[in-house]
Short mmCIF file of C-alpha atoms and ligand atoms in Angstrom, two decimals:
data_model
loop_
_atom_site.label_atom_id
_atom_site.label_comp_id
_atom_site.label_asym_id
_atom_site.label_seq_id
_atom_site.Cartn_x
_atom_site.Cartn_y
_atom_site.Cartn_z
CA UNK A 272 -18.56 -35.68 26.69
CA UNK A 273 -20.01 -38.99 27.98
CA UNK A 274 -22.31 -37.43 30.49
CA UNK A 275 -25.32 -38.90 29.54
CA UNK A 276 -23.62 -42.45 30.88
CA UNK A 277 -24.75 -42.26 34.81
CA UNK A 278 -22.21 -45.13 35.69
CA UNK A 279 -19.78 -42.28 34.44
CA UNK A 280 -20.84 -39.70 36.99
CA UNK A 281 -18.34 -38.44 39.32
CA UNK A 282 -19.81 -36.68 42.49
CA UNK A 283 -17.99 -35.05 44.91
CA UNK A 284 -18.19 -33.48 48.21
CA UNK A 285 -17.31 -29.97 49.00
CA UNK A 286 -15.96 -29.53 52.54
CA UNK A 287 -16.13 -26.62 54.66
CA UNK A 288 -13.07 -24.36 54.48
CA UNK A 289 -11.04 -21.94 56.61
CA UNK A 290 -10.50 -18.94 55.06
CA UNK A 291 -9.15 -18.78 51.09
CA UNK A 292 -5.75 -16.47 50.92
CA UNK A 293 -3.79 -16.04 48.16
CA UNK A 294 -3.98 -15.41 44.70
CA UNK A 295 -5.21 -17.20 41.25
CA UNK A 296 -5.48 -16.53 37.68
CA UNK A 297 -8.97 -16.98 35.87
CA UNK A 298 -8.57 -19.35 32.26
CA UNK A 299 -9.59 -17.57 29.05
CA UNK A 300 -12.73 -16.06 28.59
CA UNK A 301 -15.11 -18.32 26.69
CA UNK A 302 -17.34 -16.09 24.42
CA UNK A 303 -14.11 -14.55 23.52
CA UNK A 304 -12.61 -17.93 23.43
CA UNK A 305 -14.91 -18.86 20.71
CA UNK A 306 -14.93 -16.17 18.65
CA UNK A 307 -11.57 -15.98 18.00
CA UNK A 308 -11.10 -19.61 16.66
CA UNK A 309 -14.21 -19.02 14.66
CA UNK A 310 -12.82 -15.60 12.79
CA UNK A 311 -9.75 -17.03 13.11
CA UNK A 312 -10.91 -19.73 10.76
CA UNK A 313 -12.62 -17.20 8.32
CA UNK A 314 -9.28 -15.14 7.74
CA UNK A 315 -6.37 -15.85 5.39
CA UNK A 316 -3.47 -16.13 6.64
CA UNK A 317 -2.12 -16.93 9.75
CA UNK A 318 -4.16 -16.00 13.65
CA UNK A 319 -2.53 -16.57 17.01
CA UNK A 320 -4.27 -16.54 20.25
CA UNK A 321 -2.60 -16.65 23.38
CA UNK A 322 -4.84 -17.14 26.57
CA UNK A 323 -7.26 -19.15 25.01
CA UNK A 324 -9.83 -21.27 27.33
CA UNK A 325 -9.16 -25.05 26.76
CA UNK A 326 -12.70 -26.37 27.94
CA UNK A 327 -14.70 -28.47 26.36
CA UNK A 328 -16.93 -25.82 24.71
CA UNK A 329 -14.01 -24.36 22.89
CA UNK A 330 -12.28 -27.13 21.79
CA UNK A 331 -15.92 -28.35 20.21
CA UNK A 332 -15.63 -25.22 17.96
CA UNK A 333 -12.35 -26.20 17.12
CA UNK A 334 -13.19 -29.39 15.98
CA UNK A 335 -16.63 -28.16 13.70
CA UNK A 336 -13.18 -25.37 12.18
CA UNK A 337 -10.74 -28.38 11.36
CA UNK A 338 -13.83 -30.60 9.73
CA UNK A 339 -14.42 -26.68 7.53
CA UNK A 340 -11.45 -26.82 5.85
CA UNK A 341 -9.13 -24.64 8.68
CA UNK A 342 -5.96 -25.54 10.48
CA UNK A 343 -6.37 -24.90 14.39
CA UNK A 344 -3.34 -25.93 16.18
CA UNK A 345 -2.28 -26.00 19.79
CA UNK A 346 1.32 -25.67 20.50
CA UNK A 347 3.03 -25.68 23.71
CA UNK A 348 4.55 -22.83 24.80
CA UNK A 349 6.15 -23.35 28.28
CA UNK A 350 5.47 -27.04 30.87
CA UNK A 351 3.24 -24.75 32.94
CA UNK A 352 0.18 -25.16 30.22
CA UNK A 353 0.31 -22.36 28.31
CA UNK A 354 -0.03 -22.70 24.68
CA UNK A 355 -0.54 -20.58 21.46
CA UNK A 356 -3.05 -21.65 19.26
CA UNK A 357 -2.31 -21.06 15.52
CA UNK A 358 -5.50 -20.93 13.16
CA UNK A 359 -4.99 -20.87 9.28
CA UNK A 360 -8.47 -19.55 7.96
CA UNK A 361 -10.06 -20.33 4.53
CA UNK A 362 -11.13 -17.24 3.78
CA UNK A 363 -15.29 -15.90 4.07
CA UNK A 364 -17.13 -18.13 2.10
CA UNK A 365 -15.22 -20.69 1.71
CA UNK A 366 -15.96 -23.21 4.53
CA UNK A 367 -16.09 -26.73 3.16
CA UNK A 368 -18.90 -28.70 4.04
CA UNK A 369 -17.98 -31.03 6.83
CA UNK A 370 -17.79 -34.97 6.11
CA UNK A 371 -19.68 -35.68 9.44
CA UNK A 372 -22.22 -34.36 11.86
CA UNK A 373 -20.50 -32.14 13.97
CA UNK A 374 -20.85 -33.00 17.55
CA UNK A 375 -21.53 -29.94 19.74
CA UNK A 376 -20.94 -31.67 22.87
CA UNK A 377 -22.82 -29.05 25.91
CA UNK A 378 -22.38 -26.05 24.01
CA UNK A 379 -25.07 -23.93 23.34
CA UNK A 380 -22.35 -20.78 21.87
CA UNK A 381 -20.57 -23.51 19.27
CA UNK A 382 -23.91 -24.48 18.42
CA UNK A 383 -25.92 -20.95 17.78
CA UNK A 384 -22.91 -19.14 16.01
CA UNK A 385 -22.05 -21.82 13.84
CA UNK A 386 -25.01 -21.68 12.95
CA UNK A 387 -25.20 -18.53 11.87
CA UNK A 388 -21.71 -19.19 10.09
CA UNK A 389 -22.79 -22.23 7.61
CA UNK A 390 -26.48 -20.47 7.10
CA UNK A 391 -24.97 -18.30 4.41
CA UNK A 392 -22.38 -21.20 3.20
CA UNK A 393 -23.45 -23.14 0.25
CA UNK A 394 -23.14 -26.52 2.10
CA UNK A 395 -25.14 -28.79 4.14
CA UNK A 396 -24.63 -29.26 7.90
CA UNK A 397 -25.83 -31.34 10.79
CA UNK A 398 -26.11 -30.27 14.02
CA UNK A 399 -26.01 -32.49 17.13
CA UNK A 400 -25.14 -32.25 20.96
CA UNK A 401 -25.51 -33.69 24.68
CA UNK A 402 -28.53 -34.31 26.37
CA UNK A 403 -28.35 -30.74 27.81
CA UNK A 404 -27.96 -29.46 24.22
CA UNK A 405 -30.25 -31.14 22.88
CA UNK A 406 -33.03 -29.70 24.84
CA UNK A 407 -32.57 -26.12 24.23
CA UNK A 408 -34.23 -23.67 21.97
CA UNK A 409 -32.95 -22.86 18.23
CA UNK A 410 -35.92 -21.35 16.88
CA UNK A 411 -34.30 -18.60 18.32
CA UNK A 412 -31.55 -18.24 15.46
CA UNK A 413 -33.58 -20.64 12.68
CA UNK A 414 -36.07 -17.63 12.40
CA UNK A 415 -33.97 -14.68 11.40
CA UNK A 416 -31.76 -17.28 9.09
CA UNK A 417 -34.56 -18.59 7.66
CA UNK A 418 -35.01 -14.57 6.82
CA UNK A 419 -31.89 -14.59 5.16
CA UNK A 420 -32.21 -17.82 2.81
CA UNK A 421 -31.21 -20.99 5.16
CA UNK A 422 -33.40 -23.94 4.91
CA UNK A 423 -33.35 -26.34 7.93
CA UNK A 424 -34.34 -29.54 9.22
CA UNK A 425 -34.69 -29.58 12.74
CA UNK A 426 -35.99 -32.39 15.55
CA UNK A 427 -39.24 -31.36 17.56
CA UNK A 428 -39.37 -27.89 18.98
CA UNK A 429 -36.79 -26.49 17.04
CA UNK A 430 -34.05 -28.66 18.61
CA UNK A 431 -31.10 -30.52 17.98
CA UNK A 432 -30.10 -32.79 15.97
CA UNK A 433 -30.84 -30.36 13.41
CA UNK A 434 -29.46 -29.53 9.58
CA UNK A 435 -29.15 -26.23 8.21
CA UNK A 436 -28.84 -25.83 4.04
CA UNK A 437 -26.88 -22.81 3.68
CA UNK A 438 -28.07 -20.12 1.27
CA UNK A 439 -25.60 -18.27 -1.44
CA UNK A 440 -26.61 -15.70 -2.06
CA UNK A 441 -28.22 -15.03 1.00
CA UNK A 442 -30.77 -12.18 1.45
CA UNK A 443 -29.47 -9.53 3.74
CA UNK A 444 -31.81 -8.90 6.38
CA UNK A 445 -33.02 -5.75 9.31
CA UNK A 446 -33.54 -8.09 12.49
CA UNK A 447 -35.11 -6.61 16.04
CA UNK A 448 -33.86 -9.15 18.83
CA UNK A 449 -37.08 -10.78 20.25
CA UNK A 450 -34.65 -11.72 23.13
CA UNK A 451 -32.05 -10.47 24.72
CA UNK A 452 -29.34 -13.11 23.06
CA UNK A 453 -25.69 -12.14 22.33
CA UNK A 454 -25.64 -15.85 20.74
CA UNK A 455 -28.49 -14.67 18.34
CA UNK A 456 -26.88 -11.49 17.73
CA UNK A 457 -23.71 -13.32 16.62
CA UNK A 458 -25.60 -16.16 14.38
CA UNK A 459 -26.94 -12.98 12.36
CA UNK A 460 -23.96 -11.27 12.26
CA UNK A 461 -21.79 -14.49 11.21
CA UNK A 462 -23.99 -15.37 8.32
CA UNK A 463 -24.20 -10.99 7.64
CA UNK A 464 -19.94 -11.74 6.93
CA UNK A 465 -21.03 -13.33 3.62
CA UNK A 466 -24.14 -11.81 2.43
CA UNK A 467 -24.36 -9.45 0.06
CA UNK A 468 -24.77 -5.73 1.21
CA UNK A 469 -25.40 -4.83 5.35
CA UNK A 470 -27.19 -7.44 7.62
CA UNK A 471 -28.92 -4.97 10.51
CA UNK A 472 -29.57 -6.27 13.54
CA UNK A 473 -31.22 -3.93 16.21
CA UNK A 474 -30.78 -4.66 19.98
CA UNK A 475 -33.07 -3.51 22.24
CA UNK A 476 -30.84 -4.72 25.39
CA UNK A 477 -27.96 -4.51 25.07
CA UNK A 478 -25.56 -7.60 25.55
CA UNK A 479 -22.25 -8.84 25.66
CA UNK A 480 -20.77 -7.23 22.70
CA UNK A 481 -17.46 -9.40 21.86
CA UNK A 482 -18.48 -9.89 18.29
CA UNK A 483 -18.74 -6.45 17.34
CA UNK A 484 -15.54 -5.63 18.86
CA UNK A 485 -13.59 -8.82 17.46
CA UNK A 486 -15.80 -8.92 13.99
CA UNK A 487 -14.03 -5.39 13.47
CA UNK A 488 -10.34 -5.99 14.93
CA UNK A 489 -10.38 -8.66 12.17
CA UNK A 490 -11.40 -5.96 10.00
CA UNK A 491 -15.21 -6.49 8.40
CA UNK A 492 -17.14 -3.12 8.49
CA UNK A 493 -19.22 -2.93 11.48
CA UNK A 494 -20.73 0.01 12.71
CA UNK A 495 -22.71 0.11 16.13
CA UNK A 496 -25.18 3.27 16.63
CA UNK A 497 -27.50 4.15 19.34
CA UNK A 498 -30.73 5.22 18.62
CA UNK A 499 -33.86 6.25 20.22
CA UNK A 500 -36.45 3.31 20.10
CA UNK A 501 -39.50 2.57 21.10
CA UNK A 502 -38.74 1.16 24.65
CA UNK A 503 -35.70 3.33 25.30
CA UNK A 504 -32.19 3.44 23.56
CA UNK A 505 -31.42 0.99 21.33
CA UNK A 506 -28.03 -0.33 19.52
CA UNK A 507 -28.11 -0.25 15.40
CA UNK A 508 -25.38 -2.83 14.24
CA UNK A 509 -24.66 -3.17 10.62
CA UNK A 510 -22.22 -5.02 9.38
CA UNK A 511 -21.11 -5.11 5.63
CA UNK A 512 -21.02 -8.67 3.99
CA UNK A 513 -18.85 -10.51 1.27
CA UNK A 514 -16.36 -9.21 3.80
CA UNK A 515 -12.38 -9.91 3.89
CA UNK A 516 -10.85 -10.94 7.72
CA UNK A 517 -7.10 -9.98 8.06
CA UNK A 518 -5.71 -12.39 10.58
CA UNK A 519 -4.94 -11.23 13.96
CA UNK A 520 -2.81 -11.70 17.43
CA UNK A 521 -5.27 -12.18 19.99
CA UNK A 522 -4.28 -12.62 23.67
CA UNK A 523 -7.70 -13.94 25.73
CA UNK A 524 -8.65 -11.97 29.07
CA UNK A 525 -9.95 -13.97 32.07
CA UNK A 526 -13.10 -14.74 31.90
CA UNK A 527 -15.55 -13.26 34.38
CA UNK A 528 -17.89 -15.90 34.44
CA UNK A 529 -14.89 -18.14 35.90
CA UNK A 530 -13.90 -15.69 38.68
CA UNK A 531 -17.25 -15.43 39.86
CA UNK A 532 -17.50 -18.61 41.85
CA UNK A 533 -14.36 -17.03 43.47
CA UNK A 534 -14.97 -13.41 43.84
CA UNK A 535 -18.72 -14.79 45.71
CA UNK A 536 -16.33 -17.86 47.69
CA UNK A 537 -13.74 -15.17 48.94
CA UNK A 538 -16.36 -12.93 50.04
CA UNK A 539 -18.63 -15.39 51.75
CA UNK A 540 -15.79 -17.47 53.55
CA UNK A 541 -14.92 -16.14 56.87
CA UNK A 542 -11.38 -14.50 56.84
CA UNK A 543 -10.84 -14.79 53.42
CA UNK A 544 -8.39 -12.25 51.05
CA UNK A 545 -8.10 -13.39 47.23
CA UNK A 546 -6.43 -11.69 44.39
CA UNK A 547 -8.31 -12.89 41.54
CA UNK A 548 -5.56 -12.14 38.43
CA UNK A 549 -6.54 -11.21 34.92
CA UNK A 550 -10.26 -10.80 34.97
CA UNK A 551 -12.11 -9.45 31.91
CA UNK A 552 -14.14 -6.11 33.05
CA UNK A 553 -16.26 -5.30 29.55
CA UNK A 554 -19.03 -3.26 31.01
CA UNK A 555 -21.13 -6.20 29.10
CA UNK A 556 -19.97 -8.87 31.70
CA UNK A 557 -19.53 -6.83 34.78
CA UNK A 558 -22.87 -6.98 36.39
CA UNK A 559 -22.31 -9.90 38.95
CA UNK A 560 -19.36 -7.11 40.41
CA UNK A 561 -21.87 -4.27 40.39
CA UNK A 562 -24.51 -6.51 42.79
CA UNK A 563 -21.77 -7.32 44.86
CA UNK A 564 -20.56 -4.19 45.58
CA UNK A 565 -24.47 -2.84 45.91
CA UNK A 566 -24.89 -6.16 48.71
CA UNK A 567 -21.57 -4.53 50.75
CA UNK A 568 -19.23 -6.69 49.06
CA UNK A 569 -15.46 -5.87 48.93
CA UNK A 570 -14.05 -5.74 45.99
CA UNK A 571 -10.73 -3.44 44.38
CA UNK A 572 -10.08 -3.32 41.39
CA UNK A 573 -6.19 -3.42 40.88
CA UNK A 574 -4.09 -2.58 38.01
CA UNK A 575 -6.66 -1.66 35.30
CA UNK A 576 -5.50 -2.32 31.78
CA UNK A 577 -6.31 -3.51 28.15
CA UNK A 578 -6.08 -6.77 27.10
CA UNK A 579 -7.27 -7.90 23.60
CA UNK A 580 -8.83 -5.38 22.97
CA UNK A 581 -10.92 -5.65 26.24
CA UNK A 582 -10.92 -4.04 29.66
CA UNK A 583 -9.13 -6.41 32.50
CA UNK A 584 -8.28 -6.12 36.09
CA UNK A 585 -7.30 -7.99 39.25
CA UNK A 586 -9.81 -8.00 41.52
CA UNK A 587 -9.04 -7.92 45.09
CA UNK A 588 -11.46 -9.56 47.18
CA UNK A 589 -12.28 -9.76 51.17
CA UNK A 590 -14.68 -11.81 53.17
CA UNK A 591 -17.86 -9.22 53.77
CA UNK A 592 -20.80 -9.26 55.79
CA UNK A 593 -23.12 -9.42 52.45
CA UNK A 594 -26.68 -7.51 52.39
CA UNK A 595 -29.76 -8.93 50.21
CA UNK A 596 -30.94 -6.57 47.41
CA UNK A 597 -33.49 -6.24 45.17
CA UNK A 598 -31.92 -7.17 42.19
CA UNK A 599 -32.57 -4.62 38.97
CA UNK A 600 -33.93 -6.73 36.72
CA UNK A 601 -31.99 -4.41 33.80
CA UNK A 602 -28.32 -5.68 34.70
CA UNK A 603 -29.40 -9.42 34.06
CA UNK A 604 -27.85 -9.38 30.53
CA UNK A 605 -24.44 -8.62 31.60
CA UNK A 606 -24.38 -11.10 34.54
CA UNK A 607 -26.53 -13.71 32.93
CA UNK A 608 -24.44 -16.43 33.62
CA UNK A 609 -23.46 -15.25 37.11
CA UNK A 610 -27.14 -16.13 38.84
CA UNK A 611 -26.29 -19.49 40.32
CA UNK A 612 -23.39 -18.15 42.02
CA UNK A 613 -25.27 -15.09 43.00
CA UNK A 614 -27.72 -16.46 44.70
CA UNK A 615 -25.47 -18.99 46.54
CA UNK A 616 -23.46 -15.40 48.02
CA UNK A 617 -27.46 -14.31 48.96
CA UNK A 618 -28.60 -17.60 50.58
CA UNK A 619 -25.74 -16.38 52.89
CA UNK A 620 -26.36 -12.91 52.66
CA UNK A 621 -28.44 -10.69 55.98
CA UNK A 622 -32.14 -10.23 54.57
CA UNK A 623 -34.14 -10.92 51.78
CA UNK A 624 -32.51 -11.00 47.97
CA UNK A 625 -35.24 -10.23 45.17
CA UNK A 626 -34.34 -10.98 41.65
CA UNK A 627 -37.19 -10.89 38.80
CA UNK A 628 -36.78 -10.90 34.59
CA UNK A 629 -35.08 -13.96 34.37
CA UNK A 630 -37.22 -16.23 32.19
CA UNK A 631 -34.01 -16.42 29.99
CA UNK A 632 -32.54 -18.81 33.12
CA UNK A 633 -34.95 -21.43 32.47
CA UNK A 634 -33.14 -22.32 29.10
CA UNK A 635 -29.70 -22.57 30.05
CA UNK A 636 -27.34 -25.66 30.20
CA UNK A 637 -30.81 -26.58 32.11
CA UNK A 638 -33.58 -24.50 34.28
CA UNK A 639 -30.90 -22.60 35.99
CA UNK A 640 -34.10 -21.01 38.28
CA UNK A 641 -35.47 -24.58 39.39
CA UNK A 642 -32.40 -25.97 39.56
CA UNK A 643 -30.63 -23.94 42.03
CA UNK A 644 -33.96 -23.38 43.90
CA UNK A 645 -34.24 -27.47 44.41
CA UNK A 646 -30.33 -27.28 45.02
CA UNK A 647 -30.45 -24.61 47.81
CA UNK A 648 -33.27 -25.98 49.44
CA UNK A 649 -31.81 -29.45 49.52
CA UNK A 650 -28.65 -27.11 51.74
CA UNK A 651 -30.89 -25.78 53.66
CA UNK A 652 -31.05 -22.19 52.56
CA UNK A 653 -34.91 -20.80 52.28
CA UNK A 654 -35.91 -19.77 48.76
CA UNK A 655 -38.84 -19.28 46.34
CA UNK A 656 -39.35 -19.83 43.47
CA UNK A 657 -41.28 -17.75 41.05
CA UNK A 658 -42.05 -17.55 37.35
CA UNK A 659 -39.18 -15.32 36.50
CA UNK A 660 -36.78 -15.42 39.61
CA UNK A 661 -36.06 -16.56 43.26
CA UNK A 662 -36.48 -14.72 46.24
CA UNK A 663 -33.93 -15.31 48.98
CA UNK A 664 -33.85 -15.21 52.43
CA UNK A 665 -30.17 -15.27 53.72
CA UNK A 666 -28.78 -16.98 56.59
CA UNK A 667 -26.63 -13.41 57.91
CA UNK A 668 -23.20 -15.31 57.59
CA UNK A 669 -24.37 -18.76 59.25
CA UNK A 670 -23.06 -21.95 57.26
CA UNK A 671 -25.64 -23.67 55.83
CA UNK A 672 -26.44 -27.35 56.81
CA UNK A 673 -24.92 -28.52 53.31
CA UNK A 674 -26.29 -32.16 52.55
CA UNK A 675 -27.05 -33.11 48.57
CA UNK A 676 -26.56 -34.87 45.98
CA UNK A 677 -27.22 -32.14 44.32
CA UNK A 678 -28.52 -32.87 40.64
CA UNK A 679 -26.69 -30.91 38.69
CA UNK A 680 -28.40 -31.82 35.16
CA UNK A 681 -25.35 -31.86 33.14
CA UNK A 682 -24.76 -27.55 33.76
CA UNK A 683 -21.11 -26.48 35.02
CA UNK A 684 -22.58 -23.59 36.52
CA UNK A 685 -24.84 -25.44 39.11
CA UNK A 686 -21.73 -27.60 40.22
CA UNK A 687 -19.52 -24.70 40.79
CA UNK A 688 -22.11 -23.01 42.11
CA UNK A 689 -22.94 -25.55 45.05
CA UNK A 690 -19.34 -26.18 45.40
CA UNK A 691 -19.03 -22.60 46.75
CA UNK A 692 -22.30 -23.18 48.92
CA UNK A 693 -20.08 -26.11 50.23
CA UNK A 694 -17.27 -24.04 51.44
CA UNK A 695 -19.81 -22.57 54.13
CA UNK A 696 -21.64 -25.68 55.25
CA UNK A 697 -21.87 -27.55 57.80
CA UNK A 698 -21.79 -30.89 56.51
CA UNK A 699 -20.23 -30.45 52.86
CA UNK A 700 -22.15 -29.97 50.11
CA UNK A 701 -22.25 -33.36 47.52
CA UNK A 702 -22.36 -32.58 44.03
CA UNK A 703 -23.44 -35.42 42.05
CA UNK A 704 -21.50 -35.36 39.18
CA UNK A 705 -18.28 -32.87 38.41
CA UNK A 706 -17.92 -33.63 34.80
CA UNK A 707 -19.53 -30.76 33.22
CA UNK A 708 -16.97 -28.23 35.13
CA UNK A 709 -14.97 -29.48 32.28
CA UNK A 710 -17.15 -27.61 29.69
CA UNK A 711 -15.93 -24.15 30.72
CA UNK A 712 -13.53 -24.77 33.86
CA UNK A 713 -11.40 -27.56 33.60
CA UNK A 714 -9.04 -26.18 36.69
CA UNK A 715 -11.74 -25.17 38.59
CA UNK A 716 -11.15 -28.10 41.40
CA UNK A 717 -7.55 -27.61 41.17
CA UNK A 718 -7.68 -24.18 41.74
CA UNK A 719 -10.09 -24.29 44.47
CA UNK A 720 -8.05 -27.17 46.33
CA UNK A 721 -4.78 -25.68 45.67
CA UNK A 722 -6.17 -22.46 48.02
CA UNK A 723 -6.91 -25.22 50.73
CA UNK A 724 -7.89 -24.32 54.38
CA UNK A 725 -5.57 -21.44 55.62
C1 LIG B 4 -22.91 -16.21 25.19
C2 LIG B 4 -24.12 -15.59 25.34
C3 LIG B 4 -25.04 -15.91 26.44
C4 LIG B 4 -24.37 -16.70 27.56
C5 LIG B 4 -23.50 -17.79 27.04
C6 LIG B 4 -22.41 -17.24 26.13
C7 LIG B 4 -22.05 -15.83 24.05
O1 LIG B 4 -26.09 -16.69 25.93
O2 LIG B 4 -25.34 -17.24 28.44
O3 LIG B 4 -22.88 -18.50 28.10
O4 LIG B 4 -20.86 -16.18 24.03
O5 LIG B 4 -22.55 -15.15 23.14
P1 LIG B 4 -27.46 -16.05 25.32
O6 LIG B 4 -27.12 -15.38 24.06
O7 LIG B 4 -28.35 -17.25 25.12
O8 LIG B 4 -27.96 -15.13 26.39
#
């Protein structure tokens, strides 16, 4: 993406709306979106994934595949956009080593798994992304690869542009998550496919846990236990390296981070009834529904089934006099990317929202805390700001003035976010630049305008 050219930007008000009827179907979930071309690319033989999300992100992991030796093809499958993309892997441990730097564009997931993929490769690979990218922390997964053999070079801080020297053999390691990081997670358990003997990693927290379950449809040896640890339960996953993927038919849920801006827009917009189609429901992801439902939010859950592997349902949605919460600081890991949009649904909410434990915020596509704190207040709404959270006081149902711009520091989450905030404004809400929706989204807009003023 160009985003770090200002001339480029492209803002965008966000009217008020009547109420949102109708119904909508969420794009491909992203982790899983991810994770599929990435295995895809490590089995032999032919993979095809239907459903897959075609934002930015993704197709960045794509590209970093094709320039490691696999085939990853989109082909049409009908003129409404749907396509099914066709992978030919290269087998574990055979990635070439790419001709160029591969160019991560805003994504933090391509960035950390791959990662984790080339660290037990016996090639040489650079690392570089977006402004955004290039400010957050990969200390995070150099330390345990270091632990299993990698050698890299990386700019100040642990940041990108960075290059990683793959080890083979690599040393197999035990690995207690310092932070709560399904990203970190996956980098060890990506380089654990082609080490010899199990790669351990223990996880205190548990997270979003699409690795495990795709790492074994493709058929490595993962096992997940729980075990009593010192702070409580904790999950034991060991994986068993120099492993063979079969190639698989993968259809991609909805993702959950997507609906969110419309499960919190239906409820906070006067009126409104949505049926939100095809959203992924792994009890990993599902927190933002949980608060919801705990702030007097309506939401159904129709026609519960299994897609991919995963739990999906439509959510049915209604407009809902929301209550502020104290917000248990333990769900945070399965709605992790939900905050913005959360506290946009309690900056409209009756009372006082509390949420705490969310240092991890501050090293997001950008300070997700600051950001939406400055980006509320600039609305109208009345927040705080503390070290680990905000604290909310909601307007009972009022609009809020709207106003902006609203910086959203290259992060698609604070521009869908305020575009929701928009919907129940006075005045609009201006988003200064739209761009980044394109990272995870790129029919977000469409969608939204396409349910119009009823
Ligand atoms: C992701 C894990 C989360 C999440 C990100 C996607 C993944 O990051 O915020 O959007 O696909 O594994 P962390 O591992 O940094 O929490």
């Amino acid at each position: 993406m160009s985003s770090a050219d200002p001339a480029a930007m492209q803002p965008r008000r966000f009217l008020p709306t009547g109420a949102l009827k109708g119904e909508l179907r969420v794009p491909g979930d992203k982790s899983i979106s991810h994770r599929s071309i990435m295995l895809g690319a490590l089995a032999v033989g032919e993979t095809r994934v239907t459903g897959l999300l075609e934002g930015e992100d993704v197709l960045a992991t794509a590209a970093a595949m094709r320039a490691m030796g696999a085939s990853v093809l989109r082909q049409a499958q009908d003129d409404r956009g749907n396509a099914e993309w066709r992978i030919h892997g290269v087998g574990v441990g055979a990635l070439l080593q790419p001709q160029a730097p591969l160019d991560m564009g805003n994504s933090g997931t391509s960035t950390r798994l791959l990662m984790g993929l080339v660290a037990t490769h016996a090639i040489e690979t650079r690392f570089f992304g977006d402004a955004s990218l290039s400010k957050r922390p990969m200390g995070r997964v150099i330390e345990p690869l270091s632990q299993m053999g990698a050698a890299f070079e990386a700019s100040e801080g642990g940041k990108l542009p960075l290059t990683v020297r793959g080890a083979n053999p690599a040393v197999p390691i035990e690995y207690r998550l310092p932070v709560a990081s399904a990203q970190v997670k996956s980098a060890v358990l990506l380089a654990g496919l082609n080490t010899p003997g199990i790669t351990t990693v223990f996880e205190p927290v548990p997270t979003r846990d699409h690795s495990e379950r795709m790492l074994r449809g493709f058929g490595a040896e993962l096992d997940v236990e729980e075990l009593d640890g010192a702070t409580g339960l904790e999950r034991v996953i060991r994986i068993r390296g120099e492993a063979e993927l079969r190639p698989q038919m993968i259809d991609v849920p909805g993702d959950p981070s997507s609906a969110a801006f419309f499960i919190v827009a239906a409820l906070v917009v006067p009126g409104s009834e949505l049926l939100i189609r095809n959203v992924g429901l792994n009890p990993t992801r599902a927190g933002l529904v949980q608060v919801l439902r705990a702030m007097g939010g309506d939401i159904a859950e129709v026609n519960p089934r299994e897609v991919g592997g995963e739990p999906v349902a439509d959510l049915l949605v209604r407009h809902s006099m929301l209550k502020g919460i104290d917000v248990d600081p333990a769900v945070a890991p399965s709605m992790i990317d939900e905050f913005p949009v959360l506290f946009v649904a309690a900056a409209l909410a009756q009372g006082t929202t509390v949420t705490r434990g969310l240092d991890e915020l501050r090293v997001k596509e950008s300070d997700r805390l600051s950001a939406m704190a400055a980006a509320l207040t600039t609305v109208g709404a009345r927040v705080r700001e503390t070290e680990d959270g905000l604290t909310i006081e909601g307007t009972g149902g009022e609009p809020l003035n709207g106003g902006g711009p609203i910086a959203t520091h290259l992060d698609h989450r604070i521009a869908m976010s305020m575009a929701v905030a928009g919907l129940v404004s006075r005045d609009g809400v201006e988003v200064d630049d739209t761009r980044p929706i394109a990272t995870s989204f790129p029919v977000f807009e469409a969608l939204l305008d396409g349910l119009g003023s009823a």
